[in-house]
Coordinates of C-alpha atoms (C1' of nucleotides) in Angstrom, one line a residue:
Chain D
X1 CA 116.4 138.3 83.1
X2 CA 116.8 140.2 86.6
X3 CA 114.4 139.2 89.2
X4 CA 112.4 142.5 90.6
X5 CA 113.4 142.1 94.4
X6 CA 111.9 143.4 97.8
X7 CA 113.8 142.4 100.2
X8 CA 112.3 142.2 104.0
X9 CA 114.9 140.2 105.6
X10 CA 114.9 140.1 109.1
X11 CA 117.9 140.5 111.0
X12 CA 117.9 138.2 114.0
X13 CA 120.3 136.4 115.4
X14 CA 119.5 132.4 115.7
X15 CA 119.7 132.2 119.7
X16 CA 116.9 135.2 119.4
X17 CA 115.2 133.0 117.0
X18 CA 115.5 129.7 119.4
X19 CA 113.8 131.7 122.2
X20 CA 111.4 133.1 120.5
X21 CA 110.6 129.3 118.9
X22 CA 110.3 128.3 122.7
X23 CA 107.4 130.4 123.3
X24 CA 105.2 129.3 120.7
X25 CA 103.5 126.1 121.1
X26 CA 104.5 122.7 120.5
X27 CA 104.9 121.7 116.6
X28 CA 101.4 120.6 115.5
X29 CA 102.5 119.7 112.1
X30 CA 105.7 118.6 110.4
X31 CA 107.3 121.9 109.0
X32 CA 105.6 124.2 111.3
X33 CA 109.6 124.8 112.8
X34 CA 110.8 125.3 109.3
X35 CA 108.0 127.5 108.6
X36 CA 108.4 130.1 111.6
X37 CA 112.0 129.7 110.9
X38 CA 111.6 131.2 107.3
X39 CA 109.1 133.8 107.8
X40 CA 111.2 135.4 110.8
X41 CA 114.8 135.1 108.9
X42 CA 113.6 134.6 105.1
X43 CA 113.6 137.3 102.5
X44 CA 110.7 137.8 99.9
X45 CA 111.6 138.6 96.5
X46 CA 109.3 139.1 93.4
X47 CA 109.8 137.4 90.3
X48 CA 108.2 138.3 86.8
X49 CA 107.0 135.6 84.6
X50 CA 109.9 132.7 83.2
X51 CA 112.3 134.4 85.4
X52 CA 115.2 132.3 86.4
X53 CA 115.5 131.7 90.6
X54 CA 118.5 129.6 90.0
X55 CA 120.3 127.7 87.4
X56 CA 122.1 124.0 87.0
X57 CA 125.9 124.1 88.9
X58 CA 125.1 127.2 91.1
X59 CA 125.7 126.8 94.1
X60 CA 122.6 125.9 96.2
X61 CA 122.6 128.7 98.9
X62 CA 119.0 128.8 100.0
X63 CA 115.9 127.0 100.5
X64 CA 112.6 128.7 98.9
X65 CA 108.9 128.6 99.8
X66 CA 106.6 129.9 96.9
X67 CA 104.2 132.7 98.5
X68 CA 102.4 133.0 95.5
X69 CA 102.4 131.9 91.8
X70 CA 104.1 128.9 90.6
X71 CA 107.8 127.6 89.8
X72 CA 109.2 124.5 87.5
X73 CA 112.1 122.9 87.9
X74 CA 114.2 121.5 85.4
X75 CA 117.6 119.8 83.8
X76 CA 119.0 120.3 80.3
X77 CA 120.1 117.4 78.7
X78 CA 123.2 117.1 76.4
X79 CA 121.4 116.5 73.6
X80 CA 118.3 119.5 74.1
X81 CA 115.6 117.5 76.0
X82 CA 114.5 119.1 78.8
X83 CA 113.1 116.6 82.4
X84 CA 111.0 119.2 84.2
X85 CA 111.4 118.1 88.2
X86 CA 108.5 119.2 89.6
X87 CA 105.9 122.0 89.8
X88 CA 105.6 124.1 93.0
X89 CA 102.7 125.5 94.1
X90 CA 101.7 127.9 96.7
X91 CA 103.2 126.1 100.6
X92 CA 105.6 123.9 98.3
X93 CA 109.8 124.3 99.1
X94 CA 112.1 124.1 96.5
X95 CA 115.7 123.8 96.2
X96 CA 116.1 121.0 98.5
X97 CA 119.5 120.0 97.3
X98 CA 122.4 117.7 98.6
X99 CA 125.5 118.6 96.4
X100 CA 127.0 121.9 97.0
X101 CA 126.0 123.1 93.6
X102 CA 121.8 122.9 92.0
X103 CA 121.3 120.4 90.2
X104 CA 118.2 121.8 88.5
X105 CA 117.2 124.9 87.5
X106 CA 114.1 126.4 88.9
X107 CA 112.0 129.0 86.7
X108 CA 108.4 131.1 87.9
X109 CA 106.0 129.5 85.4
X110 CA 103.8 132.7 86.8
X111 CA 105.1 136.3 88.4
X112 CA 105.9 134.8 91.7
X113 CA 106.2 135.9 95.5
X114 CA 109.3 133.7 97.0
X115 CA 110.5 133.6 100.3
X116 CA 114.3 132.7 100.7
X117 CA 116.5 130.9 103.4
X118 CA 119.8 130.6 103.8
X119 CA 120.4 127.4 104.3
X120 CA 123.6 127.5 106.1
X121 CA 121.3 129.4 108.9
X122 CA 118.7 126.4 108.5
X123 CA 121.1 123.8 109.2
X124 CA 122.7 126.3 112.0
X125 CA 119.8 126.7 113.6
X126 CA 118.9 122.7 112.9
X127 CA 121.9 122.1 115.0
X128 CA 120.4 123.4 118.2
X129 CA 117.1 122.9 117.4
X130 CA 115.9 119.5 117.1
X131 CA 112.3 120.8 116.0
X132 CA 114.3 122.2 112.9
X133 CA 116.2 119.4 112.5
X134 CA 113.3 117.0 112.1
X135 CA 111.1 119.3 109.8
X136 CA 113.9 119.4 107.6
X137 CA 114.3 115.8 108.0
X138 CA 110.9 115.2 107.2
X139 CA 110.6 117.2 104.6
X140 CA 113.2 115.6 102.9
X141 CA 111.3 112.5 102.9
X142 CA 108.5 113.5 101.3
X143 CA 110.5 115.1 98.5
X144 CA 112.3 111.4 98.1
X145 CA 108.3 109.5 98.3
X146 CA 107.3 112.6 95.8
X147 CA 110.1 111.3 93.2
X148 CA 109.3 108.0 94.2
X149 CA 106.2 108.2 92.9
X150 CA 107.0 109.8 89.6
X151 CA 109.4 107.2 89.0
X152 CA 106.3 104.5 89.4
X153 CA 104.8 107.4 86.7
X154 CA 107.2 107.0 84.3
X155 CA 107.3 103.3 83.5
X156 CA 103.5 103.8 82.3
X157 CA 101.8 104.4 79.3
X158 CA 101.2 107.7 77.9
X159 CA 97.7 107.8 79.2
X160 CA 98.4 106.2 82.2
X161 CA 101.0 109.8 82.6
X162 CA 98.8 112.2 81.9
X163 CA 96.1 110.9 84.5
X164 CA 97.9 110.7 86.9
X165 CA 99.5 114.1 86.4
X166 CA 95.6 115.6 86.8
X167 CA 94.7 113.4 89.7
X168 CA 98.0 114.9 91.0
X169 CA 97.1 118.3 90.3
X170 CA 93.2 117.8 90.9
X171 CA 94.6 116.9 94.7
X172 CA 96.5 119.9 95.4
X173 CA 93.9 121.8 93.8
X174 CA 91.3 124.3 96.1
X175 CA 88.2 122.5 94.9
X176 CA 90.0 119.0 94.1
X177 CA 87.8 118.8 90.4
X178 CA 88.6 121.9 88.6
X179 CA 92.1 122.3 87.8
X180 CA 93.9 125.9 86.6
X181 CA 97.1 125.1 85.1
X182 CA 99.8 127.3 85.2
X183 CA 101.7 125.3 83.2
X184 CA 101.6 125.0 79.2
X185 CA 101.4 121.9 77.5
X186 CA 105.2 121.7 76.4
X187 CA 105.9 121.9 80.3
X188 CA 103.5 119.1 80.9
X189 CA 104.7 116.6 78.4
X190 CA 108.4 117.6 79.8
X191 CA 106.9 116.9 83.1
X192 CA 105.6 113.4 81.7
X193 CA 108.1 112.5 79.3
X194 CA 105.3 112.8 76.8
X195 CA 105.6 114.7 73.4
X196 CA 103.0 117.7 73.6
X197 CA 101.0 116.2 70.7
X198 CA 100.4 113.2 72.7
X199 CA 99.4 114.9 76.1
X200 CA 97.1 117.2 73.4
X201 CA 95.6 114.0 72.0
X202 CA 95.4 112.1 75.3
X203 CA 93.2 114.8 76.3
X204 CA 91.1 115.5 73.5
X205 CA 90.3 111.5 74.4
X206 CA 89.8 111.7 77.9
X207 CA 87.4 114.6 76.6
X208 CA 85.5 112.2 74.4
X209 CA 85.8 109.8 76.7
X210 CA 83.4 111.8 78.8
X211 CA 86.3 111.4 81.7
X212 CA 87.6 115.1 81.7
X213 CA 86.4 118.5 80.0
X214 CA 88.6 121.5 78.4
X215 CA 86.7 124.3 78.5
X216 CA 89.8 126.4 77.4
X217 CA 93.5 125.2 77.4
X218 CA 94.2 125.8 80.7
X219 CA 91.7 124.9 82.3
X220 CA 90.6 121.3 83.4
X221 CA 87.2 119.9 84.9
X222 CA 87.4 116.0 85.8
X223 CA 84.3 114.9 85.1
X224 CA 84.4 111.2 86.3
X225 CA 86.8 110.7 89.1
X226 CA 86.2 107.0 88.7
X227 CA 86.9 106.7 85.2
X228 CA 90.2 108.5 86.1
X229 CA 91.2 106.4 88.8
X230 CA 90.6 103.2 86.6
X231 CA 93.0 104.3 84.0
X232 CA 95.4 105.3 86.5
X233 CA 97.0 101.6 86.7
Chain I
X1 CA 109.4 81.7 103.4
X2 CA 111.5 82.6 106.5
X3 CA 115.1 83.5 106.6
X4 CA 117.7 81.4 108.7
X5 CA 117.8 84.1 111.6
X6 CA 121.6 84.0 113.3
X7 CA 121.4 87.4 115.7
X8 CA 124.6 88.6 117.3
X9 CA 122.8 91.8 118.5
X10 CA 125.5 93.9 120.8
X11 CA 123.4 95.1 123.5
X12 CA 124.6 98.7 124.2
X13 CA 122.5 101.2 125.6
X14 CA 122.6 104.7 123.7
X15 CA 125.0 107.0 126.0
X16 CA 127.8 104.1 126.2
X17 CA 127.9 104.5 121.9
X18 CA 128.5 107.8 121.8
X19 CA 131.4 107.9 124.5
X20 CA 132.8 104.6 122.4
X21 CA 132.4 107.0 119.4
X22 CA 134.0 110.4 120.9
X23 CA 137.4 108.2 121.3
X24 CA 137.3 107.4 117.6
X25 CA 139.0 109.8 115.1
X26 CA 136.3 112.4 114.0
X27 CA 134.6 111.1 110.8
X28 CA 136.9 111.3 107.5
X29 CA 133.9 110.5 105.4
X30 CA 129.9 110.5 105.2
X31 CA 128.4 107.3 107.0
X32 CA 131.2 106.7 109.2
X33 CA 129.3 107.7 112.2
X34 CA 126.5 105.4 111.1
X35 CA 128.4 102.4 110.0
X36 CA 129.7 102.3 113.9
X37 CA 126.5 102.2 115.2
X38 CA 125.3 99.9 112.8
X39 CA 128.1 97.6 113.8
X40 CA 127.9 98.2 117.5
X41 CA 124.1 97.8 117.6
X42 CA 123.2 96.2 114.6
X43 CA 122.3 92.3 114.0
X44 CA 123.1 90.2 111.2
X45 CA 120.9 88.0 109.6
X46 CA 121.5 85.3 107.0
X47 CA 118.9 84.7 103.9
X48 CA 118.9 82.7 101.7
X49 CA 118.3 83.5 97.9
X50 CA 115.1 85.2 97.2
X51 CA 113.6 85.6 100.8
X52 CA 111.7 88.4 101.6
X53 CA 113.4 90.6 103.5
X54 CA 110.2 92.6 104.1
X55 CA 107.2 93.1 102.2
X56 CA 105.3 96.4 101.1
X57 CA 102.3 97.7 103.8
X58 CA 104.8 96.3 106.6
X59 CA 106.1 98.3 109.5
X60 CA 109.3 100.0 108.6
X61 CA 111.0 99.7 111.7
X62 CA 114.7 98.7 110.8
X63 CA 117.5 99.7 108.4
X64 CA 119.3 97.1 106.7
X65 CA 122.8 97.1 105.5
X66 CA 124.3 94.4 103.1
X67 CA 127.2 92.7 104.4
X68 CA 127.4 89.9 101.0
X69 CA 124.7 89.1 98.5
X70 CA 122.7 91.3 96.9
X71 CA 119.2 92.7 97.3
X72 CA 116.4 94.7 94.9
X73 CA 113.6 96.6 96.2
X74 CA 110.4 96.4 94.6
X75 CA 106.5 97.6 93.8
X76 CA 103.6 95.4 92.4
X77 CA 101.6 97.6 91.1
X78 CA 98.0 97.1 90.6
X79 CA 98.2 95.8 87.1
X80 CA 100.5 93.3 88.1
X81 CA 103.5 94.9 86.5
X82 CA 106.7 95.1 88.6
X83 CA 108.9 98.1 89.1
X84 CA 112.2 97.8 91.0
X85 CA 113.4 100.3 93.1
X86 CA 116.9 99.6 93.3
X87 CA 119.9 97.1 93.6
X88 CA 121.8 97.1 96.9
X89 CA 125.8 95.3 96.7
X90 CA 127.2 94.8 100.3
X91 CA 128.4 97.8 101.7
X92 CA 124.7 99.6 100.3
X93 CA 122.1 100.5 103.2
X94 CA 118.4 99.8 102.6
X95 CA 115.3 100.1 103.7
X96 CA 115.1 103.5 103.9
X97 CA 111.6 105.0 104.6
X98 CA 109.8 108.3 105.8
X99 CA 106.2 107.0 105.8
X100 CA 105.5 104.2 108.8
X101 CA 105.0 101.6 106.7
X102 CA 107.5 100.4 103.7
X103 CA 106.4 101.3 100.4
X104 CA 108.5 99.1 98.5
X105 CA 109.4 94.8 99.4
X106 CA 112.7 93.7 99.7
X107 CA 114.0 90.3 98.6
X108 CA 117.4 88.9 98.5
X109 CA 118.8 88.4 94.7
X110 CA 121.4 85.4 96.3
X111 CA 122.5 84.4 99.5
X112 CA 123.0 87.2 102.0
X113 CA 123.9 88.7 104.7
X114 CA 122.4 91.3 106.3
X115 CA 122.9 93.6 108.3
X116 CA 119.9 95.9 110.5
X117 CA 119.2 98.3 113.3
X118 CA 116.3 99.4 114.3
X119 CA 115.3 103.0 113.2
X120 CA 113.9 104.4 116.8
X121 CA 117.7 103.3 118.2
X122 CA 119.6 105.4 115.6
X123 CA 116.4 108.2 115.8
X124 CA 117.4 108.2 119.5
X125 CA 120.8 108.0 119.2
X126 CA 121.0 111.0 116.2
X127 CA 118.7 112.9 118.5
X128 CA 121.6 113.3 121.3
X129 CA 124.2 112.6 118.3
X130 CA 124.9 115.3 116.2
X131 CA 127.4 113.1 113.6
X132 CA 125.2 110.0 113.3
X133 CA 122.1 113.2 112.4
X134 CA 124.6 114.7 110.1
X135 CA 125.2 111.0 108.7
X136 CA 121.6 110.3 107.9
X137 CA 120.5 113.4 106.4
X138 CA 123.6 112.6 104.1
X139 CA 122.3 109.4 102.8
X140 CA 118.3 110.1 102.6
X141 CA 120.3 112.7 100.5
X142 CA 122.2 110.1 98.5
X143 CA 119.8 108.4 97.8
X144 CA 117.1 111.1 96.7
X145 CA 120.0 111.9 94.2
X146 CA 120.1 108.3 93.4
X147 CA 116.5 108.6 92.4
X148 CA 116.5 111.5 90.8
X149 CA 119.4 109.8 88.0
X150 CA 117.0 107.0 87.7
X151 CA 113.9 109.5 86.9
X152 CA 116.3 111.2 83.8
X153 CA 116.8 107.3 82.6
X154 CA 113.6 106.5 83.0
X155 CA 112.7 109.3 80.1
X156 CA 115.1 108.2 77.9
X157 CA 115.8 105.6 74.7
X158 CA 116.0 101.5 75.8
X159 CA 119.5 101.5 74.5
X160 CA 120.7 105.0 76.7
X161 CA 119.0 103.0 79.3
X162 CA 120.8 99.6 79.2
X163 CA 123.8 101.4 78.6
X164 CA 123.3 103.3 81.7
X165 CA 122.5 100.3 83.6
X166 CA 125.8 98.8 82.5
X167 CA 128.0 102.0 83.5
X168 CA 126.1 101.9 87.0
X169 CA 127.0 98.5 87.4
X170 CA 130.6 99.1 86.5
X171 CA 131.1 101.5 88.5
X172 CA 130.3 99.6 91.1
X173 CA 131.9 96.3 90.9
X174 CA 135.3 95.8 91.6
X175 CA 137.5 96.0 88.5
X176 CA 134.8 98.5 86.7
X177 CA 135.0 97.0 83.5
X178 CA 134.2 93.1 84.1
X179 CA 130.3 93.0 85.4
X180 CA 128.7 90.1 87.5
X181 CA 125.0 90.6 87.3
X182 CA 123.9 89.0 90.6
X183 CA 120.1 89.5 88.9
X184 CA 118.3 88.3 85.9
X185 CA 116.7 90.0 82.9
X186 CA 113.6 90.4 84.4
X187 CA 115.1 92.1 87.4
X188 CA 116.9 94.2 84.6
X189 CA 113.8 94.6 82.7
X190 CA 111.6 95.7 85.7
X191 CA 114.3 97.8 86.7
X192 CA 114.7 100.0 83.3
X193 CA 111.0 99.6 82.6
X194 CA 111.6 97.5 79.3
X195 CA 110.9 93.7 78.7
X196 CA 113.0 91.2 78.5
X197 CA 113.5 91.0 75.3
X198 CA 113.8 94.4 74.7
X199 CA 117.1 94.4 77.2
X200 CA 118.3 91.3 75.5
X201 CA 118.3 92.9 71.9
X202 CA 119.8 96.0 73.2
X203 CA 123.0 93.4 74.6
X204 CA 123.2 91.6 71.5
X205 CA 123.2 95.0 69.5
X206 CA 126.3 96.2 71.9
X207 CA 127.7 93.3 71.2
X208 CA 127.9 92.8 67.9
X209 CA 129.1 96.8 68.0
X210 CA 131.9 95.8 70.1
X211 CA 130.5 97.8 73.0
X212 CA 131.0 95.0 75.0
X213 CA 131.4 91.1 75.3
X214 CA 128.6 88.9 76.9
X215 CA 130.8 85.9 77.9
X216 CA 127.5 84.0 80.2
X217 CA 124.1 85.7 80.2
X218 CA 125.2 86.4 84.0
X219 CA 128.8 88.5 83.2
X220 CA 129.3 91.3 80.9
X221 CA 132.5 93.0 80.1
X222 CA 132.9 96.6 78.7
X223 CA 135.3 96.8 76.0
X224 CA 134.4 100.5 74.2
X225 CA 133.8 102.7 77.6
X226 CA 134.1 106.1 75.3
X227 CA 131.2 104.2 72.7
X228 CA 129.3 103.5 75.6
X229 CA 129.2 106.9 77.4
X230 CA 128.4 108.5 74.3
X231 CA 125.6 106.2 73.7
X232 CA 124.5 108.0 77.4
X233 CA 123.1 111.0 76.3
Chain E
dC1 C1' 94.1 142.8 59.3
dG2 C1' 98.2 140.5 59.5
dT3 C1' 101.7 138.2 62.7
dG4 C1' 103.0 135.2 66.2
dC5 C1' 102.2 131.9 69.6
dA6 C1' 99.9 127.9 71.8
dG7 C1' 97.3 124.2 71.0
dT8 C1' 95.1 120.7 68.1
dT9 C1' 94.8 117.3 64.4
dG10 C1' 96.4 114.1 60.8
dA11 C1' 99.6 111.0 58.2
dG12 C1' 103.6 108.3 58.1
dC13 C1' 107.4 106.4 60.6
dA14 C1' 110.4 104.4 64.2
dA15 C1' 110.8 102.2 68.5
dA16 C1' 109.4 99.0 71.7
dT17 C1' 106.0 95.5 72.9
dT18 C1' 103.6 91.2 72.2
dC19 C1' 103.3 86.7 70.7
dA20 C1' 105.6 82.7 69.4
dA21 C1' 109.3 79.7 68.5
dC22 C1' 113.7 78.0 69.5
dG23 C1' 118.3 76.9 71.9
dC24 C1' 121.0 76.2 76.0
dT25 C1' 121.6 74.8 80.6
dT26 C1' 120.2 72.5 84.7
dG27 C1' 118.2 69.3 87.5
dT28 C1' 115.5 65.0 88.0
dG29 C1' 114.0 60.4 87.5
dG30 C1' 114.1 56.2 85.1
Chain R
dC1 C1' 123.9 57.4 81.5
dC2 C1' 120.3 59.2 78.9
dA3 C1' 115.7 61.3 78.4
dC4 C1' 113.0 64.8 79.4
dA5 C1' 111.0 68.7 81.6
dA6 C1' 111.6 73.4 83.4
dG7 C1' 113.7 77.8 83.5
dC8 C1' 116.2 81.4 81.3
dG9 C1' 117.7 83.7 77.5
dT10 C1' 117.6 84.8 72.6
dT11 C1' 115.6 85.6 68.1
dG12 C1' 111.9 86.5 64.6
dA13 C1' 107.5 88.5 62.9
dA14 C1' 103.5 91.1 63.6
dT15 C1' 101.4 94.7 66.1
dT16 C1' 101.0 98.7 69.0
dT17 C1' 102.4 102.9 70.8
dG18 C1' 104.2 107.2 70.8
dC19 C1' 107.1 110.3 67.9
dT20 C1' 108.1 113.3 63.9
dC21 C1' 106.8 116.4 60.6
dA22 C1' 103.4 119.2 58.7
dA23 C1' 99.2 121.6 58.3
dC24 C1' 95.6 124.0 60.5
dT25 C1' 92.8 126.6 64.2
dG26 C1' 91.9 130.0 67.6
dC27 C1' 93.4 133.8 70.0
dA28 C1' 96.0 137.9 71.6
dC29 C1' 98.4 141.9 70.2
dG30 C1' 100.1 145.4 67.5

DNA sequence: CGTGCAGTTGAGCAAATTCAACGCTTGTGG
DNA sequence: CCACAAGCGTTGAATTTGCTCAACTGCACG
């Protein structure tokens, strides 16, 4: 499946990019370096639904920032299972990798606005600009605390898994209580390392439980926060 | 309990480490750059067996390097389950953090020695050294890899687990088939996220497939390497 | 109105945990 | 030197948890 692209890359040269850096103001935020980086050298490109942005062993030439929609990563094990890394939502870079080569795949879960970076410009431009280099830095961190985390996830129980995954979502989510997912339920148990009947019936009991509601499939309201926060361990 | 403290601190100011490092060869492999400072700067400090090192919610202001010993990294989660982090054999740098404050404790498995710098000397120094940047960009990279291997394990069967535990270990000792487990089964237990006596079945089982040979609890040697990587996944 | 897909539900099963007992080693005190 | 307690590891039986397999529902699309 071939990616529908629209390429607006713009041509600048790094030094141009450095000066034009040293006019704005000084970094309010981690990333805000990376960020002007990518919108004044990165190229958007439009995916279609369950397209592929790269696959395992290629190697990793870029760094990507969803615009709009969603994207999974993942890993194919020898024997069929699939370990989805993470879910990327709208702000989120992806494709952070170390090796030469990816060692996940990434997919749009939805049709999908990407920006791309190269990365050899990134760590070019990191080299004279320490702004860059510590964004990257950063953000590199926080990918490493993000896996952290899920690796606290996945010595729980099955419960324990999915409630966290909603508090998760619930926090990157506009209102923070009414989740859209745009993820189906084989993607979350993938996520979880949870069959999908047991993220269904962990749900249908959070349901009962008064703790969550499922108005359709995709959809999630937490109810009682508290409740949630209990469970979560 | 406190740690037998023997400092030999070098007390080099920044500029003169990077001349003494521009006379050196450049860097034949990842760390090098690092692993001079470390030894220029650094201090080592003696523990004995299981002292805290440093405890979760603490200011993360060092990096630690084993010199001998061993060392695991933990979380007590709320429940009072444990969850280690990792196992660190001499040569292995620890202690690793992006947040202020240490989200995981470090104790010594045995006797140690230890190795640390403080993180705002080798922030300065990478700030005006491009290598020793380059160095630890490479191993927050390592180990977000690291982590990432121990999220696919964490998904799979108790026995692809031990088994995994044992190739990790053998690749790390010193003959690679003949293990010394500086920890117990507990530590091997909290660090697979099994119980004890799940771990201890799954031994005996390898054993009594000839998989391996479990002389003392404490040694294991691998006699069917091709068995056990196929038990891998 | 069927067909196909995603999600849910149920029954039976396998895997891992829990609880309990036991063996081995180590260190301590009589 | 022996007796005994404590710690660690192993083993067994019962129980729980989550998985597998299968049927069923609701919905979108032709």
């Amino acid at each position: 499946m071939q990616p529908q692209t629209a390429i607006h890359a713009a041509m600048i040269r790094p030094a141009a990019i450095a000066m034009r850096r040293a006019t704005l103001p000084a970094g309010e935020f981690e990333g805000e370096s990376i960020d002007q980086s990518i919108y004044l050298m990165g190229a958007t490109m439009s995916y279609p639904r369950h397209a592929e942005i790269y696959g395992q062993d290629e190697p990793a030439e870029y760094l990507y920032k969803v615009v709009s929609g969603a994207v999974r990563t993942y890993k194919i094990l020898s024997d069929g299972r699939r370990q989805i890394g993470g879910f990327y939502l709208p702000g989120d870079i992806f494709g952070l990798e170390f090796a030469d080569e990816h060692s996940l795949s990434a997919e749009t879960l939805t049709d999908a606005k990407i920006l791309l970076i190269k990365r050899a410009t990134l760590n070019a431009l990191a080299g004279h600009n320490t702004a860059i280099a510590r964004d990257l830095f950063a953000l590199v961190g926080r990918e490493l605390q993000r896996v952290q985390e899920r690796m606290l996830l996945l010595i729980k129980s099955a419960q324990e898994r999915v409630v966290s995954f909603l508090l998760e979502m619930a926090a990157r989510a506009p209102g923070g209580h009414c989740i859209e997912l745009p993820m189906s339920r084989q993607d979350i148990a993938d996520y979880l390392g949870l069959t999908i009947e047991t993220v269904s019936r962990t749900l249908t009991c959070l349901e009962s439980c008064a703790a969550i509601e499922v108005p359709t499939s995709r959809r999630i309201v937490l109810r009682d926060r508290a409740a949630l926060s209990r469970m979560n361990g």
